[in-house]
Amino acid sequence: MSLIPLSLAETPSKALNRATSHAPYLSRLIDRERETFEAFDQSPPEDIWRDIMLGLANASDVAGTDSVMQDLRCAKRQAHLVLAGADLSGLWSVANVTQKMTEFADVVTKAALLHAAASIDLSLDGLFVIALGKMGARELNYSSDIDVAAFFDPDVFDGGKRSQADSARRIVQQMARTLSDQTADGYVLRTDLRLRPDPSSTPVAVSTQMAEVYYETVGQNWERMVWIKARPCAGDLRAAENFIRTLSPFVWRQHMDYWAINDIHAIKAMINSNSDDRGLERPGADLKLGVGGIREIEFFAQTQQLIMGGRDHRLRVPDTVSAIKQLQSAGLVSSEDADELVSAYGVLRAIEHRIQMRQDEQTHTLPTDDDRRDNVAALCGLASLADLDTAVREIRGNVHSTYLDLFGTETRGLDAAKSGNLVFTGVDPDPGTVKTLTSLGFGDPKNIIQRVAHWHRGNVPATRSPRGRELLTALLPGLLADMSATGDPDEAFKRFQSFLERLSSGVQTLSMLLAEEGLRQDLIATLALAPRLAVTLGQRPQLIEALLTTDQYTALSGDADMDFGDAMNVARRHVREASIRIGHGLLHGHVAAREAGIAYSDLADEAISAMADAAESETVRKFGPIQGDWCVVALGKLGGRALTAGSDLDLMVIYDSEHDEAPAWYTRFTQRLITALSAETAEGQLYEVDMRLRPSGRSGPVAVRLSSFERYHRDDAWTWEHMALTRLRAVCDRNGLSGKITKLTKQLLADVPRRDQLTADILDMRRRLARDKPGQGIWDLKLGEGGLVDLEFVIQRELLMLEEACPLTPRLPDAITMLRQSGQLSSTDSVELMQAEQVISALQQIQRLALTDNVDPTTISDGLKDRLARAIGVADFRAVVEELRRSKAMVQRQRRERIGTVDGEELIEL
């Protein structure tokens, strides 16, 4: 490695004079602190520094906050001038500069805290400040923020007239303002208090009891890394030392389980995991966060400390250089690699200081502008800008190569981000992560980072356990890549957020997703396409296991000896899993829409049959057997084998028995069947059941005698009830009663009375429906003009107009075919109706599966638009809208010609 000659080999005053043309901030310091500058000609920097520190010894005793703030800011200017002179002249090493800067930070923090407590007449017993980060390691750079955390021991701290928490908060807030507020004299140190436990929901001073509970229960590995560098810096130092000792088991684990190590390596994998070194060629290098930068060196040391420090006390050192040397002594790093990293660390930190000397800015990035970067080169003592760029590129390249070599065998199968940083630790959004998320297509990367940090803090049930948080860390790179692949990553993230935050426990689900990469990808795609499924899966995450199998739906077998309640729960589990598989197949194009309708209906038939068996057994057990036969018949969508996700069941129970107790017995049987199908149990609900299509609707008995069924439909039924009969289909029966019912229904439809009134009755019904439940636009696939209601009305009218008994055809496509064959529909009309039925039914299948309400083209995802297009075999969503409009226009025309017009309807134009 070629080292940059950072020393200018001059006296401090000459070095500073030379630097003023390159660093405006230093020029201003010399003007304001002329006495300190001139002292370089009389005294060595160590003596000047000692005088500054002695001058701060009684800073907190000065009357008035304004005076204290002024004195501290003056001392900061003097300290910065001495540090710059000693650094640029080469009299002080980088390590000496960072230690002196930390010494200054300690002294002014103590002064600010003492003054804040004195201003409200309180003692600091039990209240203390812990230095973290670079301040804790005594590695502060020239213009560092300071990372500190404040705590109070409730058994010791006296809050005076206020509560302990309120008094502690006031003192710490005043301390921070004293250091951070910008005045006419500038500021002292930007003070960051956000490394305390859960900073979004805790005050700036946290009780030690609360902090101990937090770290024991939800403390994360990155926070353990933070506390490696912890040391007392102000306030009650004995209480601070006791607190740090209390946290030692949290930081230094004697035994690291696989997942804790995996989590640490996953954090590593998310930092610059893209080994693409093209960033090394860019002139505006981020010396801290960029490839081959300071963070890579620090991170390597800290992760090894976390993994090995629980057993090897030599590794429990706060500063980076000492940590690397101890890793070398422990045989964990070769001498060559250790020397490489230590040397590079010193050089990068020294350049970092010179970048900050230019304007006293907390930046670690070399300017992209050649002139400003040339100023940095001059401050480094280099002859040309090219020398700086070459040296920085070489150093960073060597660091990154060493970093990858040291970590290369420790990925443990974890996904790596393919496009750059994915860092969700700490309190500030990582700039590299913002860039990565932007490149992945996320519109609000900072919101993503904040939400993930919220999860990492254990604020949702799925991540309350350490294992849950570690699993999430391992999964994140792959999850985010999968979200990007959906084409709408923001919506995919939102759906995954809903899913994750609904989980009652995360370990099992997250473990499954980590073990099954295909399942993870499948889940994200499914959530992105179908928010309705996202809610279902979030409520019952065990259903994800159903996606692991491609087996056909196994039959639901009954058990005559099974308890009624157990039978209900078994059926619910079976139907949920099978429904998820059907929906998943439909959503991803493995199952055609028409096939899905049949599959959903067959599944419902299975459930009805099983629950009917259970209901019969339960009724017999409680009331004894009864003579006679029974049959459960389906109507509506179930009758037509066109169920969709979430459809209710239109059912009727018909029995054939003249026994005196039959009405009561079959009523009890039917009530138990309804309960078995619709009651909410620990396993949820099967289906909503609608029995209103039975004779006399709600006012009639829930179970209908066959003779009563025949008599009602011959003498008393309304036209709409005859229309409903066209979709009657037997689901299950005893002793072949279904055959009698089917034959009877065919004859009833052939003998419909008042055929001359059919059209008028149907038109009246359609008009009432339009008035009471008006359609909601082109995407109202059921009630809107030209929707499924119109289609069913047209087909049912033509079926009822037939004057001879024809095969019972409850499926709409079969009915259209039969009507064409009978001559009731022309070939042209039947083709139009068949095409329209296919389009509208297919779109409704996807709509009911994916969405909780009607389609809003402005909000649905691109992925769902594509799925809608594939469902009806067109190129894109624009073609979907055109095909839907054309289909509904054809149905509307058929309804207007055959039945009549609806008041106020708008003609659908192609």
PDB file of C-alpha atoms in Angstrom, residues 676-880:
ATOM      1  CA  ALA A 676     -71.557 -26.952  10.797  1.00  0.00           C
ATOM      2  CA  LEU A 677     -71.030 -24.850   7.677  1.00  0.00           C
ATOM      3  CA  SER A 678     -71.260 -21.292   8.979  1.00  0.00           C
ATOM      4  CA  ALA A 679     -70.507 -21.196  12.716  1.00  0.00           C
ATOM      5  CA  GLU A 680     -67.285 -19.508  13.827  1.00  0.00           C
ATOM      6  CA  THR A 681     -65.021 -21.954  15.645  1.00  0.00           C
ATOM      7  CA  ALA A 682     -61.393 -21.788  16.731  1.00  0.00           C
ATOM      8  CA  GLU A 683     -60.586 -22.700  13.128  1.00  0.00           C
ATOM      9  CA  GLY A 684     -62.761 -19.950  11.683  1.00  0.00           C
ATOM     10  CA  GLN A 685     -65.755 -20.278   9.400  1.00  0.00           C
ATOM     11  CA  LEU A 686     -66.387 -22.425   6.340  1.00  0.00           C
ATOM     12  CA  TYR A 687     -69.001 -20.520   4.370  1.00  0.00           C
ATOM     13  CA  GLU A 688     -71.856 -18.096   4.741  1.00  0.00           C
ATOM     14  CA  VAL A 689     -75.050 -20.053   4.083  1.00  0.00           C
ATOM     15  CA  ASP A 690     -78.116 -18.546   2.418  1.00  0.00           C
ATOM     16  CA  MET A 691     -81.367 -20.572   2.689  1.00  0.00           C
ATOM     17  CA  ARG A 692     -83.675 -17.841   1.338  1.00  0.00           C
ATOM     18  CA  LEU A 693     -84.327 -19.634  -1.960  1.00  0.00           C
ATOM     19  CA  ARG A 694     -86.396 -22.312  -0.205  1.00  0.00           C
ATOM     20  CA  PRO A 695     -90.197 -22.104  -0.591  1.00  0.00           C
ATOM     21  CA  SER A 696     -91.598 -19.045   1.190  1.00  0.00           C
ATOM     22  CA  GLY A 697     -88.065 -17.814   1.905  1.00  0.00           C
ATOM     23  CA  ARG A 698     -87.352 -16.750   5.498  1.00  0.00           C
ATOM     24  CA  SER A 699     -90.937 -17.428   6.560  1.00  0.00           C
ATOM     25  CA  GLY A 700     -90.891 -21.083   5.445  1.00  0.00           C
ATOM     26  CA  PRO A 701     -89.449 -24.093   7.275  1.00  0.00           C
ATOM     27  CA  VAL A 702     -85.701 -24.539   6.862  1.00  0.00           C
ATOM     28  CA  ALA A 703     -86.242 -28.119   5.647  1.00  0.00           C
ATOM     29  CA  VAL A 704     -88.839 -28.679   2.907  1.00  0.00           C
ATOM     30  CA  ARG A 705     -90.893 -31.835   2.373  1.00  0.00           C
ATOM     31  CA  LEU A 706     -90.719 -33.012  -1.241  1.00  0.00           C
ATOM     32  CA  SER A 707     -94.455 -32.847  -1.695  1.00  0.00           C
ATOM     33  CA  SER A 708     -94.532 -29.306  -0.320  1.00  0.00           C
ATOM     34  CA  PHE A 709     -91.689 -28.344  -2.657  1.00  0.00           C
ATOM     35  CA  GLU A 710     -93.669 -29.610  -5.663  1.00  0.00           C
ATOM     36  CA  ARG A 711     -96.933 -28.016  -4.586  1.00  0.00           C
ATOM     37  CA  TYR A 712     -95.365 -24.638  -3.883  1.00  0.00           C
ATOM     38  CA  HIS A 713     -93.606 -24.409  -7.242  1.00  0.00           C
ATOM     39  CA  ARG A 714     -96.727 -25.498  -9.132  1.00  0.00           C
ATOM     40  CA  ASP A 715     -99.155 -23.201  -7.362  1.00  0.00           C
ATOM     41  CA  ASP A 716     -97.484 -20.401  -5.419  1.00  0.00           C
ATOM     42  CA  ALA A 717     -93.931 -19.689  -6.601  1.00  0.00           C
ATOM     43  CA  TRP A 718     -92.974 -16.323  -8.044  1.00  0.00           C
ATOM     44  CA  THR A 719     -91.213 -16.013 -11.362  1.00  0.00           C
ATOM     45  CA  TRP A 720     -87.871 -15.280  -9.690  1.00  0.00           C
ATOM     46  CA  GLU A 721     -88.185 -18.569  -7.765  1.00  0.00           C
ATOM     47  CA  HIS A 722     -88.693 -20.462 -10.998  1.00  0.00           C
ATOM     48  CA  MET A 723     -85.635 -18.693 -12.359  1.00  0.00           C
ATOM     49  CA  ALA A 724     -83.643 -19.871  -9.331  1.00  0.00           C
ATOM     50  CA  LEU A 725     -84.700 -23.466 -10.028  1.00  0.00           C
ATOM     51  CA  THR A 726     -82.847 -23.399 -13.338  1.00  0.00           C
ATOM     52  CA  ARG A 727     -79.587 -23.636 -11.370  1.00  0.00           C
ATOM     53  CA  LEU A 728     -80.673 -26.388  -8.979  1.00  0.00           C
ATOM     54  CA  ARG A 729     -78.139 -29.159  -8.514  1.00  0.00           C
ATOM     55  CA  ALA A 730     -78.145 -31.989  -5.977  1.00  0.00           C
ATOM     56  CA  VAL A 731     -75.035 -32.077  -3.796  1.00  0.00           C
ATOM     57  CA  CYS A 732     -75.610 -35.053  -1.488  1.00  0.00           C
ATOM     58  CA  ASP A 733     -78.519 -37.271  -0.473  1.00  0.00           C
ATOM     59  CA  ARG A 734     -79.695 -40.411   1.192  1.00  0.00           C
ATOM     60  CA  ASN A 735     -81.050 -43.337  -0.817  1.00  0.00           C
ATOM     61  CA  GLY A 736     -81.163 -41.632  -4.216  1.00  0.00           C
ATOM     62  CA  LEU A 737     -83.620 -38.850  -3.425  1.00  0.00           C
ATOM     63  CA  SER A 738     -81.621 -36.538  -5.683  1.00  0.00           C
ATOM     64  CA  GLY A 739     -82.861 -38.398  -8.767  1.00  0.00           C
ATOM     65  CA  LYS A 740     -86.489 -37.736  -7.864  1.00  0.00           C
ATOM     66  CA  ILE A 741     -85.773 -34.063  -7.213  1.00  0.00           C
ATOM     67  CA  THR A 742     -83.921 -33.569 -10.489  1.00  0.00           C
ATOM     68  CA  LYS A 743     -86.722 -35.233 -12.498  1.00  0.00           C
ATOM     69  CA  LEU A 744     -89.378 -33.217 -10.679  1.00  0.00           C
ATOM     70  CA  THR A 745     -87.505 -29.941 -11.211  1.00  0.00           C
ATOM     71  CA  LYS A 746     -87.225 -30.552 -14.970  1.00  0.00           C
ATOM     72  CA  GLN A 747     -90.965 -31.042 -15.155  1.00  0.00           C
ATOM     73  CA  LEU A 748     -91.698 -28.011 -13.001  1.00  0.00           C
ATOM     74  CA  LEU A 749     -89.627 -25.834 -15.327  1.00  0.00           C
ATOM     75  CA  ALA A 750     -91.446 -27.232 -18.361  1.00  0.00           C
ATOM     76  CA  ASP A 751     -94.824 -26.530 -16.692  1.00  0.00           C
ATOM     77  CA  VAL A 752     -94.134 -22.967 -15.586  1.00  0.00           C
ATOM     78  CA  PRO A 753     -97.524 -21.171 -15.352  1.00  0.00           C
ATOM     79  CA  ARG A 754     -98.257 -17.746 -16.840  1.00  0.00           C
ATOM     80  CA  ARG A 755     -95.512 -18.032 -19.444  1.00  0.00           C
ATOM     81  CA  ASP A 756     -96.954 -14.959 -21.160  1.00  0.00           C
ATOM     82  CA  GLN A 757     -96.116 -12.947 -18.030  1.00  0.00           C
ATOM     83  CA  LEU A 758     -92.496 -14.101 -17.756  1.00  0.00           C
ATOM     84  CA  THR A 759     -90.876 -11.226 -19.590  1.00  0.00           C
ATOM     85  CA  ALA A 760     -92.840  -8.586 -17.724  1.00  0.00           C
ATOM     86  CA  ASP A 761     -92.036 -10.188 -14.353  1.00  0.00           C
ATOM     87  CA  ILE A 762     -88.321 -10.463 -15.153  1.00  0.00           C
ATOM     88  CA  LEU A 763     -88.150  -6.863 -16.358  1.00  0.00           C
ATOM     89  CA  ASP A 764     -89.872  -5.704 -13.190  1.00  0.00           C
ATOM     90  CA  MET A 765     -87.328  -7.584 -11.100  1.00  0.00           C
ATOM     91  CA  ARG A 766     -84.430  -6.112 -13.070  1.00  0.00           C
ATOM     92  CA  ARG A 767     -85.785  -2.607 -12.662  1.00  0.00           C
ATOM     93  CA  ARG A 768     -86.276  -3.088  -8.900  1.00  0.00           C
ATOM     94  CA  LEU A 769     -82.743  -4.391  -8.605  1.00  0.00           C
ATOM     95  CA  ALA A 770     -81.337  -1.441 -10.558  1.00  0.00           C
ATOM     96  CA  ARG A 771     -83.216   0.950  -8.277  1.00  0.00           C
ATOM     97  CA  ASP A 772     -82.259  -0.721  -4.975  1.00  0.00           C
ATOM     98  CA  LYS A 773     -78.733  -1.828  -5.905  1.00  0.00           C
ATOM     99  CA  PRO A 774     -77.562   0.285  -8.809  1.00  0.00           C
ATOM    100  CA  GLY A 775     -74.457  -0.776 -10.684  1.00  0.00           C
ATOM    101  CA  GLN A 776     -71.129   0.895  -9.944  1.00  0.00           C
ATOM    102  CA  GLY A 777     -69.589   1.234 -13.379  1.00  0.00           C
ATOM    103  CA  ILE A 778     -67.866  -0.960 -15.889  1.00  0.00           C
ATOM    104  CA  TRP A 779     -66.027  -2.955 -13.196  1.00  0.00           C
ATOM    105  CA  ASP A 780     -69.209  -3.859 -11.347  1.00  0.00           C
ATOM    106  CA  LEU A 781     -69.224  -7.306 -12.895  1.00  0.00           C
ATOM    107  CA  LYS A 782     -72.388  -8.493 -11.186  1.00  0.00           C
ATOM    108  CA  LEU A 783     -74.937  -5.673 -10.946  1.00  0.00           C
ATOM    109  CA  GLY A 784     -73.758  -3.205 -13.577  1.00  0.00           C
ATOM    110  CA  GLU A 785     -75.405  -2.974 -16.999  1.00  0.00           C
ATOM    111  CA  GLY A 786     -74.392  -5.992 -19.040  1.00  0.00           C
ATOM    112  CA  GLY A 787     -73.051  -7.804 -15.971  1.00  0.00           C
ATOM    113  CA  LEU A 788     -73.675 -11.305 -14.704  1.00  0.00           C
ATOM    114  CA  VAL A 789     -77.172 -10.503 -13.430  1.00  0.00           C
ATOM    115  CA  ASP A 790     -78.217  -9.411 -16.904  1.00  0.00           C
ATOM    116  CA  LEU A 791     -76.565 -12.488 -18.400  1.00  0.00           C
ATOM    117  CA  GLU A 792     -78.316 -14.841 -15.963  1.00  0.00           C
ATOM    118  CA  PHE A 793     -81.673 -13.120 -16.482  1.00  0.00           C
ATOM    119  CA  VAL A 794     -81.393 -13.534 -20.265  1.00  0.00           C
ATOM    120  CA  ILE A 795     -80.445 -17.211 -20.039  1.00  0.00           C
ATOM    121  CA  GLN A 796     -83.011 -18.016 -17.353  1.00  0.00           C
ATOM    122  CA  ARG A 797     -85.776 -16.316 -19.320  1.00  0.00           C
ATOM    123  CA  GLU A 798     -84.983 -18.446 -22.352  1.00  0.00           C
ATOM    124  CA  LEU A 799     -84.911 -21.613 -20.232  1.00  0.00           C
ATOM    125  CA  LEU A 800     -88.323 -20.816 -18.777  1.00  0.00           C
ATOM    126  CA  MET A 801     -89.715 -20.088 -22.224  1.00  0.00           C
ATOM    127  CA  LEU A 802     -89.083 -23.707 -23.237  1.00  0.00           C
ATOM    128  CA  GLU A 803     -92.359 -25.640 -23.249  1.00  0.00           C
ATOM    129  CA  GLU A 804     -90.945 -29.134 -22.975  1.00  0.00           C
ATOM    130  CA  ALA A 805     -88.853 -30.830 -20.340  1.00  0.00           C
ATOM    131  CA  CYS A 806     -85.168 -30.464 -21.189  1.00  0.00           C
ATOM    132  CA  PRO A 807     -82.058 -31.667 -19.360  1.00  0.00           C
ATOM    133  CA  LEU A 808     -81.446 -29.649 -16.200  1.00  0.00           C
ATOM    134  CA  THR A 809     -78.417 -27.472 -17.023  1.00  0.00           C
ATOM    135  CA  PRO A 810     -77.425 -25.350 -13.996  1.00  0.00           C
ATOM    136  CA  ARG A 811     -74.033 -24.321 -15.466  1.00  0.00           C
ATOM    137  CA  LEU A 812     -74.424 -21.213 -17.613  1.00  0.00           C
ATOM    138  CA  PRO A 813     -72.155 -22.444 -20.449  1.00  0.00           C
ATOM    139  CA  ASP A 814     -74.096 -25.728 -20.609  1.00  0.00           C
ATOM    140  CA  ALA A 815     -77.371 -23.841 -20.591  1.00  0.00           C
ATOM    141  CA  ILE A 816     -76.264 -21.632 -23.494  1.00  0.00           C
ATOM    142  CA  THR A 817     -75.241 -24.713 -25.481  1.00  0.00           C
ATOM    143  CA  MET A 818     -78.551 -26.456 -24.757  1.00  0.00           C
ATOM    144  CA  LEU A 819     -80.561 -23.364 -25.754  1.00  0.00           C
ATOM    145  CA  ARG A 820     -78.680 -23.189 -29.055  1.00  0.00           C
ATOM    146  CA  GLN A 821     -79.295 -26.878 -29.703  1.00  0.00           C
ATOM    147  CA  SER A 822     -83.006 -26.489 -28.925  1.00  0.00           C
ATOM    148  CA  GLY A 823     -83.296 -23.511 -31.298  1.00  0.00           C
ATOM    149  CA  GLN A 824     -84.165 -21.077 -28.510  1.00  0.00           C
ATOM    150  CA  LEU A 825     -80.932 -19.123 -29.224  1.00  0.00           C
ATOM    151  CA  SER A 826     -79.424 -18.466 -32.615  1.00  0.00           C
ATOM    152  CA  SER A 827     -75.825 -19.505 -33.238  1.00  0.00           C
ATOM    153  CA  THR A 828     -74.753 -15.867 -33.317  1.00  0.00           C
ATOM    154  CA  ASP A 829     -76.472 -15.006 -30.042  1.00  0.00           C
ATOM    155  CA  SER A 830     -75.192 -18.117 -28.310  1.00  0.00           C
ATOM    156  CA  VAL A 831     -71.619 -17.369 -29.384  1.00  0.00           C
ATOM    157  CA  GLU A 832     -71.912 -13.797 -28.098  1.00  0.00           C
ATOM    158  CA  LEU A 833     -73.366 -14.905 -24.764  1.00  0.00           C
ATOM    159  CA  MET A 834     -70.806 -17.683 -24.363  1.00  0.00           C
ATOM    160  CA  GLN A 835     -67.894 -15.313 -25.019  1.00  0.00           C
ATOM    161  CA  ALA A 836     -69.328 -12.691 -22.671  1.00  0.00           C
ATOM    162  CA  GLU A 837     -69.861 -15.269 -19.920  1.00  0.00           C
ATOM    163  CA  GLN A 838     -66.271 -16.471 -20.245  1.00  0.00           C
ATOM    164  CA  VAL A 839     -64.818 -12.958 -20.039  1.00  0.00           C
ATOM    165  CA  ILE A 840     -66.965 -11.619 -17.206  1.00  0.00           C
ATOM    166  CA  SER A 841     -66.784 -14.806 -15.111  1.00  0.00           C
ATOM    167  CA  ALA A 842     -63.002 -15.058 -15.529  1.00  0.00           C
ATOM    168  CA  LEU A 843     -62.475 -11.460 -14.465  1.00  0.00           C
ATOM    169  CA  GLN A 844     -64.801 -11.928 -11.513  1.00  0.00           C
ATOM    170  CA  GLN A 845     -62.828 -14.960 -10.374  1.00  0.00           C
ATOM    171  CA  ILE A 846     -59.630 -12.886 -10.208  1.00  0.00           C
ATOM    172  CA  GLN A 847     -61.429  -9.876  -8.745  1.00  0.00           C
ATOM    173  CA  ARG A 848     -63.057 -11.845  -5.925  1.00  0.00           C
ATOM    174  CA  LEU A 849     -59.807 -13.629  -5.144  1.00  0.00           C
ATOM    175  CA  ALA A 850     -57.489 -10.631  -5.177  1.00  0.00           C
ATOM    176  CA  LEU A 851     -59.539  -7.666  -4.015  1.00  0.00           C
ATOM    177  CA  THR A 852     -61.876  -6.840  -1.192  1.00  0.00           C
ATOM    178  CA  ASP A 853     -64.005  -4.590  -3.381  1.00  0.00           C
ATOM    179  CA  ASN A 854     -64.468  -3.578  -7.004  1.00  0.00           C
ATOM    180  CA  VAL A 855     -61.512  -3.029  -9.296  1.00  0.00           C
ATOM    181  CA  ASP A 856     -60.165   0.513  -9.266  1.00  0.00           C
ATOM    182  CA  PRO A 857     -57.868   0.760 -12.304  1.00  0.00           C
ATOM    183  CA  THR A 858     -56.009   3.676 -10.713  1.00  0.00           C
ATOM    184  CA  THR A 859     -54.894   1.687  -7.670  1.00  0.00           C
ATOM    185  CA  ILE A 860     -54.454  -1.952  -8.681  1.00  0.00           C
ATOM    186  CA  SER A 861     -50.906  -3.146  -9.247  1.00  0.00           C
ATOM    187  CA  ASP A 862     -49.331  -3.741 -12.629  1.00  0.00           C
ATOM    188  CA  GLY A 863     -48.956  -7.405 -11.692  1.00  0.00           C
ATOM    189  CA  LEU A 864     -52.688  -7.778 -11.096  1.00  0.00           C
ATOM    190  CA  LYS A 865     -53.451  -5.962 -14.332  1.00  0.00           C
ATOM    191  CA  ASP A 866     -51.253  -8.462 -16.127  1.00  0.00           C
ATOM    192  CA  ARG A 867     -53.021 -11.358 -14.405  1.00  0.00           C
ATOM    193  CA  LEU A 868     -56.423 -10.014 -15.471  1.00  0.00           C
ATOM    194  CA  ALA A 869     -55.141  -9.824 -19.046  1.00  0.00           C
ATOM    195  CA  ARG A 870     -53.856 -13.403 -18.958  1.00  0.00           C
ATOM    196  CA  ALA A 871     -57.128 -14.626 -17.470  1.00  0.00           C
ATOM    197  CA  ILE A 872     -59.004 -13.683 -20.630  1.00  0.00           C
ATOM    198  CA  GLY A 873     -56.163 -14.157 -23.094  1.00  0.00           C
ATOM    199  CA  VAL A 874     -55.445 -10.573 -24.135  1.00  0.00           C
ATOM    200  CA  ALA A 875     -52.197  -8.639 -24.385  1.00  0.00           C
ATOM    201  CA  ASP A 876     -52.531  -5.979 -21.705  1.00  0.00           C
ATOM    202  CA  PHE A 877     -54.848  -4.175 -19.324  1.00  0.00           C
ATOM    203  CA  ARG A 878     -56.049  -1.750 -21.971  1.00  0.00           C
ATOM    204  CA  ALA A 879     -57.226  -4.756 -23.965  1.00  0.00           C
ATOM    205  CA  VAL A 880     -58.896  -6.107 -20.816  1.00  0.00           C
TER     206      VAL A 880
END
